[in-house]
């Protein structure tokens, strides 16, 4: 615990030092955004130094041998341990806490939407709560499987003793707690109301809590890039003798494909948030109408954020394929085709971003190419579905909790994929854009494709990680309950969306009351 206490102390000292130094140079108030930026940077450095960076890196900088914790007791979870299993558990526990907080904000949203008009919060507070909910759940979807189970399972599957860069792996995790603290501290500065997308110019002119959002997500992006780099190098260079590319477990292939995307595109989101931060603290103007406008922000943002959908979903593919092969008691059907599909998705995901922008005012001649490319990406995804069905076909199915959740994943993600076709088509997207149809589709894609897979992974590898067995009857009850409840919540949102109910607005006409009340209950 002493390292964790030291990290909090040095983080606080770093923040105070950053604030004091900035005030000494330029004056102003402790809540000025430029002061918060430098305070956050020094706080992050202090946190990393305190948790173990001094021993792991600082000693080497002065010519001494670096030291990292070799403790294998419970204390390793509160210090700079480089053990890949411990780091995987770190990710899992931390992101579970974030998931619960994000779920609490979802409850507030649904309570508010149960009836027309504003009841428990006002419109501005509603936007802030939905923005916080969105970014917290996105963080869980991005790092939940690949952070927790990627770190724990991939080295074991390929016969490696650890990740290629153990100290960098520890850094990639210990960047995450300050991210959560930064986001949850944003309400102290007025929070942020521009949504998880942080569209400019809203993110440029919003409350000062937006600056903490920017700094937190830039830090989270650094964590994602370092984690992706580590997995790529580990899989390429540390496979056991005989573990050829054609023998890699499918979860490792999914993690490898995810890591390529995380390493390649995350910096675009970080870069555009740097531009927003500069606009807020230095008076630059990257998004004015005479420069790039809001459309430039959207292009840069979605160049990351549509591939990010696959950063969230590809690990889920790997989990479900592992679960299905185990509980169907058959080898994976069409293994090579699945591997090719995973890599094809990686390639296509970076050329489909602008289907999010059909109503943005971008050039009309871009509509058809992006529509065709977006629909083309459904082909490799369909191959993966066929592989799952082919593996289940005539298998000796063993209905345990992970397989029940896999069936829930199959049903939910199928709905997410089918409804996505309507949003990829220009004619229907113009009608459905910015409605609750998009909200429902997005939840079926991300919750259905990532969170259900995360739950399946939890039950599948729980005995491996803990040495204990859960109550399978209770597990199956939970799996069925969460699948049914999820569908009862989000199926009605397709209907209200088709009929024109706008998202991100806390009030709505009485015509949508019954469907919203049903979804909330």
Coordinates of C-alpha atoms in Angstrom, one line a residue, residues 10-512:
X10 CA 3.3 12.7 -5.4
X11 CA 0.4 13.2 -7.7
X12 CA -1.1 15.8 -5.4
X13 CA 2.3 17.5 -5.0
X14 CA 2.7 17.4 -8.8
X15 CA -0.7 19.1 -9.3
X16 CA 0.0 21.8 -6.8
X17 CA 3.5 22.4 -8.3
X18 CA 2.0 22.6 -11.8
X19 CA -0.6 25.1 -10.6
X20 CA 1.9 27.2 -8.6
X21 CA 4.4 27.3 -11.4
X22 CA 1.8 28.3 -14.0
X23 CA 0.4 31.0 -11.7
X24 CA 3.9 32.3 -11.0
X25 CA 4.6 32.7 -14.7
X26 CA 1.3 34.0 -16.0
X27 CA -0.9 34.8 -13.0
X28 CA -4.6 34.2 -13.0
X29 CA -6.8 31.8 -11.0
X30 CA -6.2 28.2 -9.9
X31 CA -9.2 27.2 -12.0
X32 CA -8.0 28.7 -15.2
X33 CA -7.8 26.0 -17.9
X34 CA -4.1 26.5 -18.7
X35 CA -3.4 26.1 -15.0
X36 CA -5.4 22.9 -14.9
X37 CA -3.6 21.5 -18.0
X38 CA -0.1 21.9 -16.5
X39 CA -1.3 20.7 -13.1
X40 CA -2.7 17.6 -14.7
X41 CA 0.5 16.9 -16.6
X42 CA 2.7 17.2 -13.5
X43 CA 0.2 15.2 -11.4
X44 CA 0.3 12.4 -13.9
X45 CA 4.1 12.4 -13.8
X46 CA 4.0 12.4 -10.0
X47 CA 1.5 9.6 -9.9
X48 CA 3.6 7.4 -12.2
X49 CA 6.8 8.2 -10.3
X50 CA 5.1 7.4 -7.0
X51 CA 3.5 4.1 -7.9
X52 CA 6.9 2.7 -8.9
X53 CA 8.3 4.6 -11.8
X54 CA 11.2 5.9 -9.6
X55 CA 12.4 2.3 -9.1
X56 CA 11.5 1.0 -12.5
X57 CA 12.9 3.8 -14.6
X58 CA 14.5 6.5 -12.5
X59 CA 17.2 4.3 -11.1
X60 CA 18.3 3.3 -14.6
X61 CA 18.5 7.0 -15.6
X62 CA 21.2 7.5 -13.0
X63 CA 23.1 4.3 -13.9
X64 CA 21.6 2.0 -11.3
X65 CA 19.8 -1.3 -11.8
X66 CA 16.1 -0.8 -12.2
X67 CA 13.8 -2.5 -9.6
X68 CA 10.3 -3.8 -10.1
X69 CA 8.1 -5.6 -7.6
X70 CA 8.4 -9.4 -7.6
X71 CA 5.8 -9.8 -4.9
X72 CA 3.2 -12.4 -5.8
X73 CA 0.8 -11.7 -2.8
X74 CA -2.2 -9.4 -2.8
X75 CA 0.2 -6.5 -2.3
X76 CA 1.2 -6.6 -6.0
X77 CA -2.1 -5.1 -6.9
X78 CA -1.2 -1.9 -5.2
X79 CA 2.3 -1.4 -6.7
X80 CA 4.2 -1.3 -9.9
X81 CA 4.1 -5.0 -10.7
X82 CA 5.2 -6.1 -14.2
X83 CA 3.5 -9.5 -14.0
X84 CA 1.1 -9.8 -17.0
X85 CA -1.4 -11.7 -15.0
X86 CA -1.5 -9.1 -12.2
X87 CA -1.8 -6.3 -14.8
X88 CA -4.7 -8.2 -16.4
X89 CA -6.5 -8.4 -13.1
X90 CA -5.7 -4.7 -12.5
X91 CA -7.5 -3.8 -15.7
X92 CA -10.4 -6.1 -15.0
X93 CA -11.1 -4.7 -11.5
X94 CA -10.6 -1.1 -12.4
X95 CA -12.8 -1.2 -15.5
X96 CA -15.5 -3.1 -13.6
X97 CA -15.7 -0.2 -11.2
X98 CA -15.9 2.2 -14.2
X99 CA -18.6 0.0 -15.7
X100 CA -20.7 0.2 -12.5
X101 CA -20.3 4.0 -12.4
X102 CA -21.3 4.2 -16.0
X103 CA -24.3 2.0 -15.3
X104 CA -25.4 4.3 -12.5
X105 CA -25.4 7.2 -14.9
X106 CA -27.5 5.1 -17.3
X107 CA -30.0 4.5 -14.6
X108 CA -30.3 8.3 -14.0
X109 CA -30.8 8.8 -17.8
X110 CA -33.5 6.2 -18.0
X111 CA -35.3 7.5 -14.9
X112 CA -35.3 11.0 -16.5
X113 CA -36.6 9.6 -19.9
X114 CA -39.4 7.6 -18.3
X115 CA -41.7 10.5 -18.6
X116 CA -41.8 13.6 -20.9
X117 CA -40.4 16.9 -19.6
X118 CA -37.6 17.3 -17.1
X119 CA -38.2 15.7 -13.7
X120 CA -35.0 15.0 -11.8
X121 CA -32.4 17.0 -13.8
X122 CA -32.5 20.0 -16.2
X123 CA -31.5 19.9 -19.8
X124 CA -27.9 21.0 -19.3
X125 CA -27.4 18.4 -16.5
X126 CA -28.9 15.7 -18.7
X127 CA -26.4 16.4 -21.4
X128 CA -23.6 16.3 -18.9
X129 CA -24.8 13.0 -17.5
X130 CA -25.1 11.4 -20.9
X131 CA -21.7 12.7 -21.9
X132 CA -20.1 11.2 -18.7
X133 CA -22.0 7.9 -19.3
X134 CA -20.9 7.7 -22.9
X135 CA -17.2 8.2 -22.3
X136 CA -17.0 5.9 -19.3
X137 CA -18.7 3.1 -21.1
X138 CA -16.6 3.6 -24.2
X139 CA -13.5 3.3 -22.0
X140 CA -14.8 0.0 -20.7
X141 CA -15.5 -1.3 -24.2
X142 CA -12.1 -0.2 -25.6
X143 CA -10.0 -1.7 -22.8
X144 CA -12.2 -4.2 -21.0
X145 CA -11.4 -7.4 -22.9
X146 CA -8.0 -6.5 -24.5
X147 CA -6.7 -4.9 -21.2
X148 CA -7.9 -7.6 -18.8
X149 CA -7.9 -10.8 -20.8
X150 CA -5.5 -9.8 -23.5
X151 CA -2.8 -9.2 -20.9
X152 CA -3.6 -12.3 -18.9
X153 CA -4.3 -14.8 -21.6
X154 CA -2.3 -14.0 -24.7
X155 CA 1.2 -14.7 -23.3
X156 CA -0.2 -18.0 -21.9
X157 CA -1.7 -18.9 -25.3
X158 CA 1.6 -18.3 -27.2
X159 CA 3.9 -19.8 -24.6
X160 CA 5.5 -16.5 -23.5
X161 CA 6.8 -15.9 -20.0
X162 CA 5.4 -12.3 -20.0
X163 CA 4.8 -9.4 -22.4
X164 CA 7.6 -8.1 -24.5
X165 CA 7.9 -4.8 -22.5
X166 CA 6.8 -5.6 -19.0
X167 CA 7.6 -2.1 -17.5
X168 CA 5.8 -0.4 -20.4
X169 CA 2.9 -2.8 -19.8
X170 CA 2.7 -1.6 -16.2
X171 CA 2.8 2.0 -17.3
X172 CA -0.1 1.4 -19.7
X173 CA -2.2 0.2 -16.8
X174 CA -1.2 2.8 -14.2
X175 CA -2.2 5.6 -16.7
X176 CA -5.8 4.4 -16.3
X177 CA -6.6 5.4 -12.7
X178 CA -5.7 9.1 -13.3
X179 CA -7.9 8.9 -16.4
X180 CA -10.9 7.8 -14.3
X181 CA -10.1 10.4 -11.6
X182 CA -9.8 13.2 -14.2
X183 CA -13.1 12.3 -15.8
X184 CA -15.0 12.0 -12.5
X185 CA -13.4 15.2 -11.2
X186 CA -14.7 17.2 -14.2
X187 CA -18.0 18.2 -12.4
X188 CA -15.8 20.2 -10.1
X189 CA -15.1 22.5 -13.0
X190 CA -18.6 22.4 -14.5
X191 CA -18.3 19.0 -16.2
X192 CA -18.6 18.6 -20.0
X193 CA -21.7 18.5 -22.2
X194 CA -20.4 18.0 -25.7
X195 CA -21.0 14.2 -25.6
X196 CA -18.4 11.5 -25.7
X197 CA -17.6 12.7 -29.2
X198 CA -16.6 16.1 -27.9
X199 CA -17.6 17.8 -31.2
X200 CA -16.1 21.2 -31.9
X201 CA -17.2 24.0 -31.6
X202 CA -19.2 22.7 -28.6
X203 CA -16.1 21.3 -26.9
X204 CA -14.3 24.6 -27.5
X205 CA -16.8 26.8 -25.8
X206 CA -18.2 24.5 -23.1
X207 CA -17.6 24.5 -19.4
X208 CA -14.1 24.1 -18.0
X209 CA -14.7 20.4 -17.1
X210 CA -14.1 19.8 -20.8
X211 CA -10.4 20.4 -20.3
X212 CA -10.2 17.5 -17.8
X213 CA -12.0 15.4 -20.4
X214 CA -9.4 16.3 -23.0
X215 CA -6.4 15.6 -20.7
X216 CA -7.9 12.3 -19.5
X217 CA -8.7 11.0 -22.9
X218 CA -5.3 12.0 -24.3
X219 CA -3.7 10.0 -21.4
X220 CA -6.0 7.1 -22.1
X221 CA -5.0 7.2 -25.7
X222 CA -1.3 6.9 -24.7
X223 CA -2.2 3.9 -22.6
X224 CA -4.0 2.3 -25.5
X225 CA -1.1 2.9 -27.9
X226 CA 1.5 1.5 -25.5
X227 CA -0.7 -1.6 -24.9
X228 CA -1.2 -2.1 -28.6
X229 CA 2.5 -1.9 -29.2
X230 CA 3.2 -4.4 -26.5
X231 CA 0.8 -7.0 -27.8
X232 CA 2.1 -6.6 -31.4
X233 CA 5.7 -7.1 -30.4
X234 CA 4.9 -10.0 -28.0
X235 CA 3.0 -11.9 -30.6
X236 CA 5.6 -11.4 -33.3
X237 CA 8.7 -12.1 -31.3
X238 CA 7.8 -14.2 -28.3
X239 CA 5.9 -17.2 -29.6
X240 CA 7.1 -20.6 -28.3
X241 CA 8.9 -22.9 -30.7
X242 CA 6.4 -24.5 -33.0
X243 CA 3.8 -21.8 -32.4
X244 CA 3.6 -20.7 -36.0
X245 CA 1.1 -18.1 -37.3
X246 CA -1.2 -20.9 -38.5
X247 CA -1.4 -22.3 -35.0
X248 CA -2.1 -19.2 -33.1
X249 CA -5.3 -19.4 -31.0
X250 CA -8.1 -17.4 -32.4
X251 CA -8.3 -15.1 -29.3
X252 CA -4.6 -14.2 -29.9
X253 CA -5.3 -13.4 -33.5
X254 CA -8.2 -11.1 -32.4
X255 CA -6.0 -9.4 -29.9
X256 CA -3.2 -9.0 -32.5
X257 CA -5.7 -7.4 -35.0
X258 CA -7.0 -5.1 -32.2
X259 CA -3.5 -4.1 -31.2
X260 CA -2.7 -3.1 -34.8
X261 CA -5.7 -0.7 -34.8
X262 CA -5.0 0.7 -31.3
X263 CA -1.4 1.4 -32.2
X264 CA -2.2 2.9 -35.6
X265 CA -5.3 5.1 -35.2
X266 CA -5.6 6.2 -31.5
X267 CA -3.3 9.2 -32.0
X268 CA -5.8 10.8 -34.2
X269 CA -8.3 11.2 -31.4
X270 CA -5.5 12.4 -29.1
X271 CA -4.4 14.9 -31.8
X272 CA -7.8 16.4 -32.4
X273 CA -8.2 16.8 -28.6
X274 CA -4.9 18.6 -28.5
X275 CA -6.2 21.0 -31.1
X276 CA -9.4 21.6 -29.0
X277 CA -7.2 22.1 -25.9
X278 CA -5.0 24.6 -27.7
X279 CA -8.1 26.4 -28.9
X280 CA -9.3 26.7 -25.2
X281 CA -6.1 27.6 -23.5
X282 CA -4.0 29.4 -26.2
X283 CA -6.7 31.0 -28.4
X284 CA -5.9 29.1 -31.6
X285 CA -8.7 28.6 -34.1
X286 CA -8.5 25.3 -35.9
X287 CA -12.3 24.9 -36.1
X288 CA -13.5 28.3 -37.2
X289 CA -15.7 28.4 -40.3
X290 CA -12.9 30.1 -42.3
X291 CA -10.3 27.4 -41.3
X292 CA -11.5 23.8 -41.0
X293 CA -14.9 24.1 -39.3
X294 CA -16.6 21.5 -37.3
X295 CA -16.4 19.1 -40.3
X296 CA -12.6 19.0 -40.0
X297 CA -13.0 17.9 -36.4
X298 CA -15.5 15.2 -37.4
X299 CA -13.2 13.8 -40.1
X300 CA -10.3 13.5 -37.7
X301 CA -12.4 12.2 -34.9
X302 CA -14.2 9.5 -36.9
X303 CA -11.0 8.5 -38.6
X304 CA -10.2 7.1 -35.1
X305 CA -13.6 6.4 -33.7
X306 CA -15.0 4.1 -36.4
X307 CA -11.9 1.9 -36.2
X308 CA -12.4 2.2 -32.4
X309 CA -15.6 0.3 -32.9
X310 CA -13.5 -2.6 -34.0
X311 CA -11.0 -2.1 -31.2
X312 CA -14.0 -2.7 -29.0
X313 CA -15.6 -5.6 -31.0
X314 CA -12.6 -7.6 -32.4
X315 CA -11.6 -8.9 -29.0
X316 CA -15.2 -9.9 -28.5
X317 CA -15.0 -12.0 -31.7
X318 CA -12.0 -13.7 -30.3
X319 CA -13.7 -14.5 -27.0
X320 CA -16.9 -15.8 -28.5
X321 CA -15.0 -18.0 -31.0
X322 CA -12.9 -19.5 -28.1
X323 CA -16.1 -20.1 -26.1
X324 CA -18.0 -21.7 -29.0
X325 CA -15.1 -24.1 -29.9
X326 CA -14.8 -25.2 -26.3
X327 CA -18.5 -25.7 -25.5
X328 CA -19.4 -27.1 -29.0
X329 CA -16.5 -29.5 -28.4
X330 CA -15.3 -29.0 -32.0
X331 CA -12.4 -27.3 -33.8
X332 CA -13.1 -23.9 -35.1
X333 CA -14.8 -24.0 -38.5
X334 CA -13.0 -22.1 -41.3
X335 CA -10.0 -21.0 -39.1
X336 CA -8.1 -19.5 -42.0
X337 CA -11.1 -17.6 -43.3
X338 CA -11.7 -16.1 -39.9
X339 CA -8.1 -15.0 -39.6
X340 CA -8.3 -13.4 -43.0
X341 CA -11.6 -11.7 -42.0
X342 CA -10.1 -10.3 -38.8
X343 CA -7.3 -8.7 -40.8
X344 CA -9.6 -7.6 -43.6
X345 CA -11.7 -5.8 -41.0
X346 CA -8.6 -4.0 -39.7
X347 CA -7.9 -2.8 -43.3
X348 CA -11.4 -1.7 -44.1
X349 CA -12.1 -0.1 -40.8
X350 CA -9.9 2.9 -41.6
X351 CA -11.6 3.8 -44.9
X352 CA -15.3 3.9 -43.8
X353 CA -15.3 6.7 -41.2
X354 CA -17.4 9.3 -43.1
X355 CA -20.6 7.3 -43.1
X356 CA -21.1 9.0 -39.7
X357 CA -21.1 12.3 -41.6
X358 CA -23.7 11.9 -44.3
X359 CA -25.7 14.8 -42.8
X360 CA -22.7 16.9 -41.9
X361 CA -22.5 18.9 -45.1
X362 CA -19.5 17.1 -46.5
X363 CA -19.1 16.9 -50.3
X364 CA -21.9 14.9 -51.9
X365 CA -19.6 12.9 -54.2
X366 CA -18.1 11.2 -51.1
X367 CA -21.5 9.7 -50.1
X368 CA -21.5 6.7 -52.5
X369 CA -17.8 5.6 -51.9
X370 CA -18.2 5.6 -48.2
X371 CA -21.6 3.9 -48.4
X372 CA -20.2 1.1 -50.5
X373 CA -17.1 0.6 -48.3
X374 CA -19.1 0.6 -45.1
X375 CA -21.4 -2.1 -46.5
X376 CA -18.4 -4.0 -47.7
X377 CA -17.1 -4.4 -44.2
X378 CA -20.1 -6.5 -43.4
X379 CA -18.7 -9.3 -45.6
X380 CA -15.8 -10.3 -43.4
X381 CA -18.0 -9.8 -40.3
X382 CA -20.5 -12.2 -41.9
X383 CA -17.7 -14.8 -42.4
X384 CA -17.1 -14.7 -38.7
X385 CA -20.8 -15.3 -38.0
X386 CA -20.7 -18.2 -40.4
X387 CA -17.7 -19.6 -38.6
X388 CA -19.6 -19.5 -35.3
X389 CA -22.7 -21.1 -36.8
X390 CA -20.5 -23.7 -38.6
X391 CA -18.7 -24.6 -35.3
X392 CA -22.0 -24.9 -33.5
X393 CA -23.5 -27.0 -36.2
X394 CA -23.7 -30.7 -35.1
X395 CA -21.5 -29.9 -32.1
X396 CA -22.0 -31.6 -28.8
X397 CA -23.2 -28.5 -27.1
X398 CA -22.4 -28.1 -23.4
X399 CA -24.7 -25.4 -22.1
X400 CA -22.7 -23.7 -19.5
X401 CA -22.8 -20.0 -18.6
X402 CA -20.2 -18.8 -21.2
X403 CA -22.1 -20.5 -24.0
X404 CA -25.4 -19.0 -22.9
X405 CA -23.8 -15.6 -23.0
X406 CA -22.3 -16.4 -26.4
X407 CA -25.8 -17.1 -27.7
X408 CA -26.9 -13.8 -26.3
X409 CA -23.9 -12.1 -28.0
X410 CA -24.8 -13.8 -31.3
X411 CA -28.4 -12.5 -31.2
X412 CA -27.6 -9.0 -30.0
X413 CA -24.7 -8.4 -32.3
X414 CA -26.7 -9.7 -35.2
X415 CA -29.3 -7.0 -34.5
X416 CA -26.6 -4.4 -34.3
X417 CA -25.1 -5.5 -37.6
X418 CA -28.4 -5.6 -39.5
X419 CA -29.5 -2.2 -38.2
X420 CA -26.1 -0.8 -39.1
X421 CA -26.9 -1.4 -42.8
X422 CA -29.7 1.2 -42.6
X423 CA -27.2 3.7 -41.2
X424 CA -24.6 2.9 -43.8
X425 CA -27.1 3.7 -46.6
X426 CA -27.4 7.4 -47.4
X427 CA -31.1 7.5 -48.0
X428 CA -32.1 5.9 -44.7
X429 CA -29.4 7.4 -42.7
X430 CA -30.6 10.9 -43.5
X431 CA -33.9 10.1 -41.9
X432 CA -32.5 8.1 -38.9
X433 CA -29.4 10.2 -38.1
X434 CA -29.3 11.7 -34.6
X435 CA -32.4 9.7 -33.5
X436 CA -32.8 7.0 -30.9
X437 CA -32.5 4.5 -33.7
X438 CA -28.7 5.3 -33.7
X439 CA -28.7 4.9 -29.9
X440 CA -30.3 1.5 -30.0
X441 CA -28.0 0.4 -32.9
X442 CA -24.9 1.6 -31.1
X443 CA -25.8 -0.3 -27.9
X444 CA -26.6 -3.5 -29.8
X445 CA -23.2 -3.1 -31.5
X446 CA -21.1 -2.2 -28.4
X447 CA -22.9 -3.8 -25.5
X448 CA -24.0 -6.7 -27.7
X449 CA -20.6 -7.1 -29.3
X450 CA -18.2 -6.1 -26.6
X451 CA -19.8 -6.1 -23.1
X452 CA -21.6 -9.4 -23.6
X453 CA -18.3 -10.9 -24.8
X454 CA -16.6 -9.4 -21.7
X455 CA -19.1 -11.2 -19.5
X456 CA -18.6 -14.4 -21.4
X457 CA -14.8 -14.0 -21.0
X458 CA -15.3 -13.4 -17.3
X459 CA -17.2 -16.6 -16.8
X460 CA -15.0 -18.6 -19.2
X461 CA -11.7 -17.7 -17.7
X462 CA -12.8 -17.2 -14.1
X463 CA -11.7 -20.7 -12.9
X464 CA -8.4 -20.2 -14.7
X465 CA -7.7 -16.8 -13.0
X466 CA -9.1 -17.5 -9.5
X467 CA -8.8 -21.3 -9.1
X468 CA -12.4 -21.3 -8.0
X469 CA -15.7 -22.3 -9.8
X470 CA -18.8 -20.2 -9.8
X471 CA -22.3 -21.5 -9.4
X472 CA -23.2 -22.4 -13.0
X473 CA -27.0 -22.3 -12.3
X474 CA -26.8 -18.8 -11.0
X475 CA -24.5 -17.9 -13.9
X476 CA -27.1 -19.1 -16.4
X477 CA -29.9 -17.3 -14.7
X478 CA -27.8 -14.1 -14.8
X479 CA -27.0 -14.7 -18.5
X480 CA -30.6 -15.1 -19.5
X481 CA -31.8 -12.2 -17.3
X482 CA -29.3 -9.7 -18.7
X483 CA -30.0 -10.8 -22.3
X484 CA -33.8 -10.4 -21.9
X485 CA -33.5 -7.2 -19.9
X486 CA -31.1 -5.7 -22.5
X487 CA -33.6 -6.4 -25.3
X488 CA -36.6 -5.1 -23.4
X489 CA -34.6 -1.8 -22.8
X490 CA -33.4 -1.2 -26.3
X491 CA -35.8 -2.7 -28.8
X492 CA -38.4 0.1 -28.0
X493 CA -35.7 2.7 -28.9
X494 CA -35.6 1.5 -32.5
X495 CA -39.3 2.3 -32.7
X496 CA -39.1 5.8 -31.2
X497 CA -36.1 6.5 -33.4
X498 CA -37.8 5.5 -36.6
X499 CA -40.7 7.8 -35.5
X500 CA -38.3 10.7 -35.1
X501 CA -37.3 11.0 -31.4
X502 CA -34.0 12.9 -31.2
X503 CA -31.2 11.6 -29.1
X504 CA -29.2 13.7 -26.5
X505 CA -32.3 15.7 -25.5
X506 CA -33.8 15.1 -22.1
X507 CA -37.4 15.9 -23.1
X508 CA -39.7 14.6 -25.8
X509 CA -43.3 14.7 -27.1
X510 CA -46.0 12.7 -25.2
X511 CA -46.3 10.3 -28.2
X512 CA -43.1 8.6 -27.2

